[in-house]
PDB file of N, CA, C and O in Angstrom:
ATOM      1  N   THR A   1      -6.609 -33.754 -28.168  1.00  0.00           N
ATOM      2  CA  THR A   1      -7.915 -33.654 -27.537  1.00  0.00           C
ATOM      3  C   THR A   1      -7.802 -33.505 -26.027  1.00  0.00           C
ATOM      4  O   THR A   1      -8.682 -32.940 -25.403  1.00  0.00           O
ATOM      5  N   PHE A   2      -6.747 -34.008 -25.497  1.00  0.00           N
ATOM      6  CA  PHE A   2      -6.474 -33.827 -24.070  1.00  0.00           C
ATOM      7  C   PHE A   2      -6.424 -32.337 -23.738  1.00  0.00           C
ATOM      8  O   PHE A   2      -6.992 -31.883 -22.755  1.00  0.00           O
ATOM      9  N   LEU A   3      -5.746 -31.579 -24.602  1.00  0.00           N
ATOM     10  CA  LEU A   3      -5.617 -30.135 -24.389  1.00  0.00           C
ATOM     11  C   LEU A   3      -6.927 -29.397 -24.600  1.00  0.00           C
ATOM     12  O   LEU A   3      -7.161 -28.366 -23.979  1.00  0.00           O
ATOM     13  N   VAL A   4      -7.798 -29.921 -25.451  1.00  0.00           N
ATOM     14  CA  VAL A   4      -9.115 -29.310 -25.637  1.00  0.00           C
ATOM     15  C   VAL A   4      -9.902 -29.392 -24.336  1.00  0.00           C
ATOM     16  O   VAL A   4     -10.546 -28.430 -23.921  1.00  0.00           O
ATOM     17  N   GLY A   5      -9.831 -30.537 -23.682  1.00  0.00           N
ATOM     18  CA  GLY A   5     -10.506 -30.689 -22.388  1.00  0.00           C
ATOM     19  C   GLY A   5      -9.984 -29.706 -21.360  1.00  0.00           C
ATOM     20  O   GLY A   5     -10.750 -29.089 -20.608  1.00  0.00           O
ATOM     21  N   ILE A   6      -8.683 -29.514 -21.330  1.00  0.00           N
ATOM     22  CA  ILE A   6      -8.072 -28.572 -20.390  1.00  0.00           C
ATOM     23  C   ILE A   6      -8.489 -27.140 -20.721  1.00  0.00           C
ATOM     24  O   ILE A   6      -8.784 -26.352 -19.828  1.00  0.00           O
ATOM     25  N   LYS A   7      -8.565 -26.815 -22.001  1.00  0.00           N
ATOM     26  CA  LYS A   7      -8.971 -25.471 -22.426  1.00  0.00           C
ATOM     27  C   LYS A   7     -10.370 -25.144 -21.927  1.00  0.00           C
ATOM     28  O   LYS A   7     -10.618 -24.062 -21.394  1.00  0.00           O
ATOM     29  N   TYR A   8     -11.297 -26.071 -22.090  1.00  0.00           N
ATOM     30  CA  TYR A   8     -12.659 -25.821 -21.626  1.00  0.00           C
ATOM     31  C   TYR A   8     -12.715 -25.693 -20.108  1.00  0.00           C
ATOM     32  O   TYR A   8     -13.483 -24.913 -19.575  1.00  0.00           O
ATOM     33  N   CYS A   9     -11.911 -26.462 -19.420  1.00  0.00           N
ATOM     34  CA  CYS A   9     -11.878 -26.351 -17.958  1.00  0.00           C
ATOM     35  C   CYS A   9     -11.392 -24.978 -17.539  1.00  0.00           C
ATOM     36  O   CYS A   9     -11.915 -24.391 -16.600  1.00  0.00           O
ATOM     37  N   ALA A  10     -10.387 -24.493 -18.207  1.00  0.00           N
ATOM     38  CA  ALA A  10      -9.846 -23.182 -17.857  1.00  0.00           C
ATOM     39  C   ALA A  10     -10.882 -22.083 -18.100  1.00  0.00           C
ATOM     40  O   ALA A  10     -10.971 -21.131 -17.332  1.00  0.00           O
ATOM     41  N   GLN A  11     -11.699 -22.245 -19.139  1.00  0.00           N
ATOM     42  CA  GLN A  11     -12.723 -21.250 -19.437  1.00  0.00           C
ATOM     43  C   GLN A  11     -13.854 -21.284 -18.415  1.00  0.00           C
ATOM     44  O   GLN A  11     -14.404 -20.255 -18.065  1.00  0.00           O
ATOM     45  N   TYR A  12     -14.224 -22.461 -17.983  1.00  0.00           N
ATOM     46  CA  TYR A  12     -15.364 -22.626 -17.081  1.00  0.00           C
ATOM     47  C   TYR A  12     -14.914 -23.160 -15.729  1.00  0.00           C
ATOM     48  O   TYR A  12     -15.511 -24.061 -15.171  1.00  0.00           O
ATOM     49  N   GLU A  13     -13.868 -22.583 -15.206  1.00  0.00           N
ATOM     50  CA  GLU A  13     -13.244 -23.066 -13.977  1.00  0.00           C
ATOM     51  C   GLU A  13     -14.217 -23.073 -12.795  1.00  0.00           C
ATOM     52  O   GLU A  13     -14.172 -23.940 -11.955  1.00  0.00           O
ATOM     53  N   LYS A  14     -15.104 -22.101 -12.741  1.00  0.00           N
ATOM     54  CA  LYS A  14     -16.013 -21.995 -11.612  1.00  0.00           C
ATOM     55  C   LYS A  14     -17.132 -23.027 -11.667  1.00  0.00           C
ATOM     56  O   LYS A  14     -17.702 -23.371 -10.653  1.00  0.00           O
ATOM     57  N   ASP A  15     -17.452 -23.512 -12.867  1.00  0.00           N
ATOM     58  CA  ASP A  15     -18.527 -24.489 -13.034  1.00  0.00           C
ATOM     59  C   ASP A  15     -17.966 -25.719 -13.731  1.00  0.00           C
ATOM     60  O   ASP A  15     -18.057 -25.862 -14.941  1.00  0.00           O
ATOM     61  N   ILE A  16     -17.386 -26.615 -12.952  1.00  0.00           N
ATOM     62  CA  ILE A  16     -16.689 -27.780 -13.510  1.00  0.00           C
ATOM     63  C   ILE A  16     -17.648 -28.715 -14.236  1.00  0.00           C
ATOM     64  O   ILE A  16     -17.285 -29.331 -15.241  1.00  0.00           O
ATOM     65  N   LYS A  17     -18.896 -28.815 -13.776  1.00  0.00           N
ATOM     66  CA  LYS A  17     -19.860 -29.675 -14.466  1.00  0.00           C
ATOM     67  C   LYS A  17     -20.118 -29.162 -15.880  1.00  0.00           C
ATOM     68  O   LYS A  17     -20.182 -29.945 -16.826  1.00  0.00           O
ATOM     69  N   LYS A  18     -20.244 -27.861 -16.014  1.00  0.00           N
ATOM     70  CA  LYS A  18     -20.450 -27.256 -17.329  1.00  0.00           C
ATOM     71  C   LYS A  18     -19.232 -27.501 -18.208  1.00  0.00           C
ATOM     72  O   LYS A  18     -19.364 -27.804 -19.394  1.00  0.00           O
ATOM     73  N   ALA A  19     -18.049 -27.388 -17.645  1.00  0.00           N
ATOM     74  CA  ALA A  19     -16.810 -27.624 -18.399  1.00  0.00           C
ATOM     75  C   ALA A  19     -16.747 -29.053 -18.907  1.00  0.00           C
ATOM     76  O   ALA A  19     -16.364 -29.294 -20.060  1.00  0.00           O
ATOM     77  N   ILE A  20     -17.122 -29.998 -18.078  1.00  0.00           N
ATOM     78  CA  ILE A  20     -17.089 -31.409 -18.474  1.00  0.00           C
ATOM     79  C   ILE A  20     -18.057 -31.661 -19.626  1.00  0.00           C
ATOM     80  O   ILE A  20     -17.708 -32.306 -20.616  1.00  0.00           O
ATOM     81  N   ILE A  21     -19.259 -31.120 -19.509  1.00  0.00           N
ATOM     82  CA  ILE A  21     -20.265 -31.331 -20.549  1.00  0.00           C
ATOM     83  C   ILE A  21     -19.838 -30.686 -21.859  1.00  0.00           C
ATOM     84  O   ILE A  21     -19.900 -31.306 -22.925  1.00  0.00           O
ATOM     85  N   ILE A  22     -19.359 -29.446 -21.793  1.00  0.00           N
ATOM     86  CA  ILE A  22     -18.938 -28.749 -23.010  1.00  0.00           C
ATOM     87  C   ILE A  22     -17.723 -29.431 -23.640  1.00  0.00           C
ATOM     88  O   ILE A  22     -17.653 -29.591 -24.859  1.00  0.00           O
ATOM     89  N   ALA A  23     -16.765 -29.843 -22.823  1.00  0.00           N
ATOM     90  CA  ALA A  23     -15.582 -30.535 -23.358  1.00  0.00           C
ATOM     91  C   ALA A  23     -15.984 -31.846 -24.017  1.00  0.00           C
ATOM     92  O   ALA A  23     -15.486 -32.187 -25.097  1.00  0.00           O
ATOM     93  N   PHE A  24     -16.883 -32.572 -23.384  1.00  0.00           N
ATOM     94  CA  PHE A  24     -17.323 -33.856 -23.928  1.00  0.00           C
ATOM     95  C   PHE A  24     -18.029 -33.662 -25.266  1.00  0.00           C
ATOM     96  O   PHE A  24     -17.682 -34.288 -26.265  1.00  0.00           O
ATOM     97  N   ILE A  25     -19.002 -32.765 -25.300  1.00  0.00           N
ATOM     98  CA  ILE A  25     -19.769 -32.543 -26.527  1.00  0.00           C
ATOM     99  C   ILE A  25     -18.890 -31.938 -27.622  1.00  0.00           C
ATOM    100  O   ILE A  25     -18.927 -32.388 -28.781  1.00  0.00           O
ATOM    101  N   GLY A  26     -18.097 -30.924 -27.263  1.00  0.00           N
ATOM    102  CA  GLY A  26     -17.232 -30.280 -28.247  1.00  0.00           C
ATOM    103  C   GLY A  26     -16.234 -31.240 -28.858  1.00  0.00           C
ATOM    104  O   GLY A  26     -16.036 -31.268 -30.080  1.00  0.00           O
ATOM    105  N   THR A  27     -15.609 -32.035 -28.026  1.00  0.00           N
ATOM    106  CA  THR A  27     -14.616 -32.987 -28.524  1.00  0.00           C
ATOM    107  C   THR A  27     -15.275 -34.078 -29.356  1.00  0.00           C
ATOM    108  O   THR A  27     -14.755 -34.475 -30.395  1.00  0.00           O
ATOM    109  N   PHE A  28     -16.426 -34.541 -28.911  1.00  0.00           N
ATOM    110  CA  PHE A  28     -17.140 -35.575 -29.659  1.00  0.00           C
ATOM    111  C   PHE A  28     -17.502 -35.083 -31.056  1.00  0.00           C
ATOM    112  O   PHE A  28     -17.268 -35.777 -32.048  1.00  0.00           O
ATOM    113  N   LEU A  29     -18.030 -33.869 -31.142  1.00  0.00           N
ATOM    114  CA  LEU A  29     -18.417 -33.320 -32.445  1.00  0.00           C
ATOM    115  C   LEU A  29     -17.199 -33.093 -33.337  1.00  0.00           C
ATOM    116  O   LEU A  29     -17.232 -33.381 -34.544  1.00  0.00           O
ATOM    117  N   TYR A  30     -16.123 -32.586 -32.748  1.00  0.00           N
ATOM    118  CA  TYR A  30     -14.895 -32.369 -33.539  1.00  0.00           C
ATOM    119  C   TYR A  30     -14.334 -33.708 -34.023  1.00  0.00           C
ATOM    120  O   TYR A  30     -13.915 -33.838 -35.179  1.00  0.00           O
ATOM    121  N   ALA A  31     -14.319 -34.698 -33.160  1.00  0.00           N
ATOM    122  CA  ALA A  31     -13.802 -36.018 -33.541  1.00  0.00           C
ATOM    123  C   ALA A  31     -14.657 -36.634 -34.649  1.00  0.00           C
ATOM    124  O   ALA A  31     -14.119 -37.243 -35.584  1.00  0.00           O
ATOM    125  N   CYS A  32     -15.973 -36.465 -34.558  1.00  0.00           N
ATOM    126  CA  CYS A  32     -16.855 -36.976 -35.623  1.00  0.00           C
ATOM    127  C   CYS A  32     -16.545 -36.300 -36.948  1.00  0.00           C
ATOM    128  O   CYS A  32     -16.442 -36.973 -37.985  1.00  0.00           O
ATOM    129  N   SER A  33     -16.395 -34.979 -36.924  1.00  0.00           N
ATOM    130  CA  SER A  33     -16.110 -34.260 -38.173  1.00  0.00           C
ATOM    131  C   SER A  33     -14.747 -34.664 -38.738  1.00  0.00           C
ATOM    132  O   SER A  33     -14.583 -34.772 -39.958  1.00  0.00           O
ATOM    133  N   ASP A  34     -13.793 -34.915 -37.877  1.00  0.00           N
ATOM    134  CA  ASP A  34     -12.468 -35.340 -38.327  1.00  0.00           C
ATOM    135  C   ASP A  34     -12.534 -36.709 -38.998  1.00  0.00           C
ATOM    136  O   ASP A  34     -11.906 -36.927 -40.041  1.00  0.00           O
ATOM    137  N   GLU A  35     -13.290 -37.619 -38.397  1.00  0.00           N
ATOM    138  CA  GLU A  35     -13.401 -38.959 -38.989  1.00  0.00           C
ATOM    139  C   GLU A  35     -14.170 -38.923 -40.300  1.00  0.00           C
ATOM    140  O   GLU A  35     -13.834 -39.649 -41.243  1.00  0.00           O
ATOM    141  N   ILE A  36     -15.177 -38.073 -40.416  1.00  0.00           N
ATOM    142  CA  ILE A  36     -15.902 -37.924 -41.681  1.00  0.00           C
ATOM    143  C   ILE A  36     -14.947 -37.376 -42.747  1.00  0.00           C
ATOM    144  O   ILE A  36     -14.940 -37.840 -43.888  1.00  0.00           O
ATOM    145  N   HIS A  37     -14.137 -36.405 -42.352  1.00  0.00           N
ATOM    146  CA  HIS A  37     -13.144 -35.849 -43.287  1.00  0.00           C
ATOM    147  C   HIS A  37     -12.184 -36.937 -43.755  1.00  0.00           C
ATOM    148  O   HIS A  37     -11.821 -36.993 -44.937  1.00  0.00           O
ATOM    149  N   GLN A  38     -11.769 -37.798 -42.852  1.00  0.00           N
ATOM    150  CA  GLN A  38     -10.838 -38.866 -43.227  1.00  0.00           C
ATOM    151  C   GLN A  38     -11.458 -39.840 -44.220  1.00  0.00           C
ATOM    152  O   GLN A  38     -10.753 -40.441 -45.027  1.00  0.00           O
ATOM    153  N   LEU A  39     -12.792 -39.995 -44.180  1.00  0.00           N
ATOM    154  CA  LEU A  39     -13.452 -40.871 -45.154  1.00  0.00           C
ATOM    155  C   LEU A  39     -13.329 -40.323 -46.578  1.00  0.00           C
ATOM    156  O   LEU A  39     -13.384 -41.082 -47.547  1.00  0.00           O
ATOM    157  N   LEU A  40     -13.162 -39.005 -46.682  1.00  0.00           N
ATOM    158  CA  LEU A  40     -13.089 -38.361 -47.992  1.00  0.00           C
ATOM    159  C   LEU A  40     -11.670 -38.312 -48.554  1.00  0.00           C
ATOM    160  O   LEU A  40     -11.474 -37.935 -49.707  1.00  0.00           O
ATOM    161  N   VAL A  41     -10.678 -38.686 -47.752  1.00  0.00           N
ATOM    162  CA  VAL A  41      -9.278 -38.644 -48.172  1.00  0.00           C
ATOM    163  C   VAL A  41      -8.868 -40.039 -48.648  1.00  0.00           C
ATOM    164  O   VAL A  41      -9.003 -41.011 -47.902  1.00  0.00           O
ATOM    165  N   PRO A  42      -8.377 -40.136 -49.898  1.00  0.00           N
ATOM    166  CA  PRO A  42      -7.947 -41.451 -50.407  1.00  0.00           C
ATOM    167  C   PRO A  42      -6.851 -42.056 -49.519  1.00  0.00           C
ATOM    168  O   PRO A  42      -5.917 -41.376 -49.099  1.00  0.00           O
ATOM    169  N   GLY A  43      -6.993 -43.330 -49.230  1.00  0.00           N
ATOM    170  CA  GLY A  43      -6.006 -44.029 -48.420  1.00  0.00           C
ATOM    171  C   GLY A  43      -6.231 -43.899 -46.917  1.00  0.00           C
ATOM    172  O   GLY A  43      -5.480 -44.479 -46.136  1.00  0.00           O
ATOM    173  N   ARG A  44      -7.228 -43.130 -46.506  1.00  0.00           N
ATOM    174  CA  ARG A  44      -7.522 -42.965 -45.072  1.00  0.00           C
ATOM    175  C   ARG A  44      -8.880 -43.588 -44.785  1.00  0.00           C
ATOM    176  O   ARG A  44      -9.709 -43.759 -45.671  1.00  0.00           O
ATOM    177  N   SER A  45      -9.111 -43.905 -43.530  1.00  0.00           N
ATOM    178  CA  SER A  45     -10.422 -44.431 -43.149  1.00  0.00           C
ATOM    179  C   SER A  45     -10.838 -43.802 -41.820  1.00  0.00           C
ATOM    180  O   SER A  45     -10.003 -43.547 -40.954  1.00  0.00           O
ATOM    181  N   GLY A  46     -12.107 -43.528 -41.700  1.00  0.00           N
ATOM    182  CA  GLY A  46     -12.646 -43.009 -40.450  1.00  0.00           C
ATOM    183  C   GLY A  46     -13.094 -44.170 -39.580  1.00  0.00           C
ATOM    184  O   GLY A  46     -13.705 -45.120 -40.065  1.00  0.00           O
ATOM    185  N   GLN A  47     -12.758 -44.105 -38.302  1.00  0.00           N
ATOM    186  CA  GLN A  47     -13.122 -45.198 -37.404  1.00  0.00           C
ATOM    187  C   GLN A  47     -13.808 -44.646 -36.158  1.00  0.00           C
ATOM    188  O   GLN A  47     -13.358 -43.647 -35.575  1.00  0.00           O
ATOM    189  N   ILE A  48     -14.861 -45.318 -35.743  1.00  0.00           N
ATOM    190  CA  ILE A  48     -15.625 -44.884 -34.581  1.00  0.00           C
ATOM    191  C   ILE A  48     -14.783 -44.981 -33.306  1.00  0.00           C
ATOM    192  O   ILE A  48     -14.942 -44.178 -32.394  1.00  0.00           O
ATOM    193  N   LYS A  49     -13.856 -45.932 -33.265  1.00  0.00           N
ATOM    194  CA  LYS A  49     -13.025 -46.064 -32.063  1.00  0.00           C
ATOM    195  C   LYS A  49     -12.152 -44.829 -31.855  1.00  0.00           C
ATOM    196  O   LYS A  49     -11.870 -44.451 -30.721  1.00  0.00           O
ATOM    197  N   ASP A  50     -11.746 -44.184 -32.952  1.00  0.00           N
ATOM    198  CA  ASP A  50     -10.967 -42.948 -32.824  1.00  0.00           C
ATOM    199  C   ASP A  50     -11.800 -41.827 -32.205  1.00  0.00           C
ATOM    200  O   ASP A  50     -11.282 -41.011 -31.443  1.00  0.00           O
ATOM    201  N   VAL A  51     -13.086 -41.791 -32.533  1.00  0.00           N
ATOM    202  CA  VAL A  51     -13.978 -40.793 -31.936  1.00  0.00           C
ATOM    203  C   VAL A  51     -14.035 -41.009 -30.431  1.00  0.00           C
ATOM    204  O   VAL A  51     -13.914 -40.058 -29.645  1.00  0.00           O
ATOM    205  N   PHE A  52     -14.197 -42.241 -30.017  1.00  0.00           N
ATOM    206  CA  PHE A  52     -14.268 -42.543 -28.583  1.00  0.00           C
ATOM    207  C   PHE A  52     -12.946 -42.256 -27.875  1.00  0.00           C
ATOM    208  O   PHE A  52     -12.935 -41.717 -26.767  1.00  0.00           O
ATOM    209  N   LEU A  53     -11.838 -42.586 -28.508  1.00  0.00           N
ATOM    210  CA  LEU A  53     -10.531 -42.319 -27.900  1.00  0.00           C
ATOM    211  C   LEU A  53     -10.287 -40.817 -27.741  1.00  0.00           C
ATOM    212  O   LEU A  53      -9.773 -40.372 -26.704  1.00  0.00           O
ATOM    213  N   ASP A  54     -10.669 -40.035 -28.738  1.00  0.00           N
ATOM    214  CA  ASP A  54     -10.519 -38.578 -28.643  1.00  0.00           C
ATOM    215  C   ASP A  54     -11.379 -38.010 -27.516  1.00  0.00           C
ATOM    216  O   ASP A  54     -10.943 -37.152 -26.748  1.00  0.00           O
ATOM    217  N   THR A  55     -12.595 -38.495 -27.420  1.00  0.00           N
ATOM    218  CA  THR A  55     -13.516 -38.018 -26.389  1.00  0.00           C
ATOM    219  C   THR A  55     -13.020 -38.403 -25.002  1.00  0.00           C
ATOM    220  O   THR A  55     -13.067 -37.587 -24.067  1.00  0.00           O
ATOM    221  N   ILE A  56     -12.516 -39.600 -24.853  1.00  0.00           N
ATOM    222  CA  ILE A  56     -11.969 -40.038 -23.567  1.00  0.00           C
ATOM    223  C   ILE A  56     -10.743 -39.197 -23.201  1.00  0.00           C
ATOM    224  O   ILE A  56     -10.556 -38.821 -22.047  1.00  0.00           O
ATOM    225  N   GLY A  57      -9.922 -38.865 -24.184  1.00  0.00           N
ATOM    226  CA  GLY A  57      -8.754 -38.013 -23.933  1.00  0.00           C
ATOM    227  C   GLY A  57      -9.155 -36.662 -23.378  1.00  0.00           C
ATOM    228  O   GLY A  57      -8.535 -36.144 -22.446  1.00  0.00           O
ATOM    229  N   ALA A  58     -10.203 -36.071 -23.937  1.00  0.00           N
ATOM    230  CA  ALA A  58     -10.688 -34.783 -23.426  1.00  0.00           C
ATOM    231  C   ALA A  58     -11.209 -34.921 -22.002  1.00  0.00           C
ATOM    232  O   ALA A  58     -10.961 -34.058 -21.153  1.00  0.00           O
ATOM    233  N   CYS A  59     -11.918 -35.993 -21.729  1.00  0.00           N
ATOM    234  CA  CYS A  59     -12.442 -36.217 -20.373  1.00  0.00           C
ATOM    235  C   CYS A  59     -11.301 -36.387 -19.369  1.00  0.00           C
ATOM    236  O   CYS A  59     -11.371 -35.873 -18.255  1.00  0.00           O
ATOM    237  N   ILE A  60     -10.259 -37.076 -19.766  1.00  0.00           N
ATOM    238  CA  ILE A  60      -9.100 -37.229 -18.880  1.00  0.00           C
ATOM    239  C   ILE A  60      -8.448 -35.865 -18.630  1.00  0.00           C
ATOM    240  O   ILE A  60      -8.042 -35.557 -17.507  1.00  0.00           O
ATOM    241  N   GLY A  61      -8.374 -35.040 -19.667  1.00  0.00           N
ATOM    242  CA  GLY A  61      -7.843 -33.686 -19.499  1.00  0.00           C
ATOM    243  C   GLY A  61      -8.672 -32.872 -18.524  1.00  0.00           C
ATOM    244  O   GLY A  61      -8.135 -32.167 -17.667  1.00  0.00           O
ATOM    245  N   VAL A  62      -9.991 -32.965 -18.620  1.00  0.00           N
ATOM    246  CA  VAL A  62     -10.890 -32.242 -17.717  1.00  0.00           C
ATOM    247  C   VAL A  62     -10.700 -32.704 -16.285  1.00  0.00           C
ATOM    248  O   VAL A  62     -10.569 -31.899 -15.361  1.00  0.00           O
ATOM    249  N   ILE A  63     -10.676 -34.001 -16.081  1.00  0.00           N
ATOM    250  CA  ILE A  63     -10.520 -34.558 -14.736  1.00  0.00           C
ATOM    251  C   ILE A  63      -9.162 -34.182 -14.153  1.00  0.00           C
ATOM    252  O   ILE A  63      -9.061 -33.777 -12.998  1.00  0.00           O
ATOM    253  N   GLY A  64      -8.109 -34.298 -14.956  1.00  0.00           N
ATOM    254  CA  GLY A  64      -6.771 -33.940 -14.479  1.00  0.00           C
ATOM    255  C   GLY A  64      -6.672 -32.474 -14.116  1.00  0.00           C
ATOM    256  O   GLY A  64      -6.129 -32.111 -13.066  1.00  0.00           O
ATOM    257  N   TYR A  65      -7.216 -31.617 -14.955  1.00  0.00           N
ATOM    258  CA  TYR A  65      -7.173 -30.179 -14.690  1.00  0.00           C
ATOM    259  C   TYR A  65      -7.959 -29.835 -13.426  1.00  0.00           C
ATOM    260  O   TYR A  65      -7.492 -29.070 -12.587  1.00  0.00           O
ATOM    261  N   SER A  66      -9.148 -30.413 -13.289  1.00  0.00           N
ATOM    262  CA  SER A  66      -9.962 -30.104 -12.104  1.00  0.00           C
ATOM    263  C   SER A  66      -9.277 -30.592 -10.832  1.00  0.00           C
ATOM    264  O   SER A  66      -9.347 -29.935  -9.793  1.00  0.00           O
ATOM    265  N   PHE A  67      -8.573 -31.723 -10.915  1.00  0.00           N
ATOM    266  CA  PHE A  67      -7.842 -32.226  -9.756  1.00  0.00           C
ATOM    267  C   PHE A  67      -6.730 -31.254  -9.360  1.00  0.00           C
ATOM    268  O   PHE A  67      -6.570 -30.919  -8.183  1.00  0.00           O
ATOM    269  N   VAL A  68      -5.979 -30.781 -10.351  1.00  0.00           N
ATOM    270  CA  VAL A  68      -4.881 -29.850 -10.074  1.00  0.00           C
ATOM    271  C   VAL A  68      -5.419 -28.540  -9.506  1.00  0.00           C
ATOM    272  O   VAL A  68      -4.876 -27.993  -8.535  1.00  0.00           O
ATOM    273  N   VAL A  69      -6.489 -28.024 -10.087  1.00  0.00           N
ATOM    274  CA  VAL A  69      -7.070 -26.767  -9.618  1.00  0.00           C
ATOM    275  C   VAL A  69      -7.564 -26.900  -8.184  1.00  0.00           C
ATOM    276  O   VAL A  69      -7.326 -26.032  -7.344  1.00  0.00           O
ATOM    277  N   ARG A  70      -8.231 -27.988  -7.892  1.00  0.00           N
ATOM    278  CA  ARG A  70      -8.725 -28.198  -6.524  1.00  0.00           C
ATOM    279  C   ARG A  70      -7.579 -28.350  -5.538  1.00  0.00           C
ATOM    280  O   ARG A  70      -7.619 -27.825  -4.441  1.00  0.00           O
ATOM    281  N   LYS A  71      -6.555 -29.083  -5.940  1.00  0.00           N
ATOM    282  CA  LYS A  71      -5.396 -29.289  -5.069  1.00  0.00           C
ATOM    283  C   LYS A  71      -4.692 -27.963  -4.792  1.00  0.00           C
ATOM    284  O   LYS A  71      -4.345 -27.658  -3.662  1.00  0.00           O
ATOM    285  N   CYS A  72      -4.487 -27.171  -5.837  1.00  0.00           N
ATOM    286  CA  CYS A  72      -3.837 -25.866  -5.665  1.00  0.00           C
ATOM    287  C   CYS A  72      -4.710 -24.924  -4.862  1.00  0.00           C
ATOM    288  O   CYS A  72      -4.205 -24.141  -4.066  1.00  0.00           O
ATOM    289  N   GLY A  73      -6.018 -24.992  -5.078  1.00  0.00           N
ATOM    290  CA  GLY A  73      -6.946 -24.146  -4.335  1.00  0.00           C
ATOM    291  C   GLY A  73      -6.922 -24.446  -2.848  1.00  0.00           C
ATOM    292  O   GLY A  73      -6.960 -23.543  -2.013  1.00  0.00           O
ATOM    293  N   LYS A  74      -6.812 -25.708  -2.498  1.00  0.00           N
ATOM    294  CA  LYS A  74      -6.743 -26.092  -1.077  1.00  0.00           C
ATOM    295  C   LYS A  74      -5.451 -25.590  -0.453  1.00  0.00           C
ATOM    296  O   LYS A  74      -5.437 -25.138   0.681  1.00  0.00           O
ATOM    297  N   ASN A  75      -4.357 -25.658  -1.205  1.00  0.00           N
ATOM    298  CA  ASN A  75      -3.076 -25.173  -0.691  1.00  0.00           C
ATOM    299  C   ASN A  75      -3.111 -23.669  -0.469  1.00  0.00           C
ATOM    300  O   ASN A  75      -2.569 -23.166   0.506  1.00  0.00           O
ATOM    301  N   GLU A  76      -3.746 -22.941  -1.377  1.00  0.00           N
ATOM    302  CA  GLU A  76      -3.855 -21.483  -1.237  1.00  0.00           C
ATOM    303  C   GLU A  76      -4.697 -21.116  -0.008  1.00  0.00           C
ATOM    304  O   GLU A  76      -4.384 -20.185   0.724  1.00  0.00           O
ATOM    305  N   GLN A  77      -5.762 -21.870   0.236  1.00  0.00           N
ATOM    306  CA  GLN A  77      -6.611 -21.607   1.395  1.00  0.00           C
ATOM    307  C   GLN A  77      -5.843 -21.859   2.690  1.00  0.00           C
ATOM    308  O   GLN A  77      -5.973 -21.116   3.647  1.00  0.00           O
ATOM    309  N   LYS A  78      -5.025 -22.890   2.726  1.00  0.00           N
ATOM    310  CA  LYS A  78      -4.235 -23.186   3.919  1.00  0.00           C
ATOM    311  C   LYS A  78      -3.238 -22.071   4.181  1.00  0.00           C
ATOM    312  O   LYS A  78      -3.004 -21.698   5.323  1.00  0.00           O
ATOM    313  N   GLU A  79      -2.636 -21.530   3.120  1.00  0.00           N
ATOM    314  CA  GLU A  79      -1.664 -20.450   3.278  1.00  0.00           C
ATOM    315  C   GLU A  79      -2.337 -19.185   3.814  1.00  0.00           C
ATOM    316  O   GLU A  79      -1.757 -18.453   4.593  1.00  0.00           O
ATOM    317  N   ARG A  80      -3.564 -18.910   3.385  1.00  0.00           N
ATOM    318  CA  ARG A  80      -4.286 -17.735   3.843  1.00  0.00           C
ATOM    319  C   ARG A  80      -4.636 -17.837   5.328  1.00  0.00           C
ATOM    320  O   ARG A  80      -4.614 -16.854   6.051  1.00  0.00           O
ATOM    321  N   ILE A  81      -4.959 -19.040   5.766  1.00  0.00           N
ATOM    322  CA  ILE A  81      -5.338 -19.261   7.163  1.00  0.00           C
ATOM    323  C   ILE A  81      -4.132 -19.124   8.067  1.00  0.00           C
ATOM    324  O   ILE A  81      -4.201 -18.586   9.158  1.00  0.00           O
ATOM    325  N   SER A  82      -2.976 -19.572   7.604  1.00  0.00           N
ATOM    326  CA  SER A  82      -1.752 -19.557   8.425  1.00  0.00           C
ATOM    327  C   SER A  82      -1.255 -18.203   8.715  1.00  0.00           C
ATOM    328  O   SER A  82      -1.402 -17.189   8.418  1.00  0.00           O
TER     329      SER A  82
END
């Protein structure tokens, strides 16, 4: 799910707020469907905490990616000025 967050950031790089919202909603819905699927598999159980952990992982991916992009963007701007 961490990588899902990064994927959405890469798609919506210019609008980070949109990327965060889409990553959050997309990951939440996917995690819910995964846990529902696990309820149907003998010997497995779906847990709400797994949904939250998956969603938090995507958010961390979004934040990490946006930090790297901003940091690299600032370095590129400094090089252009020099």
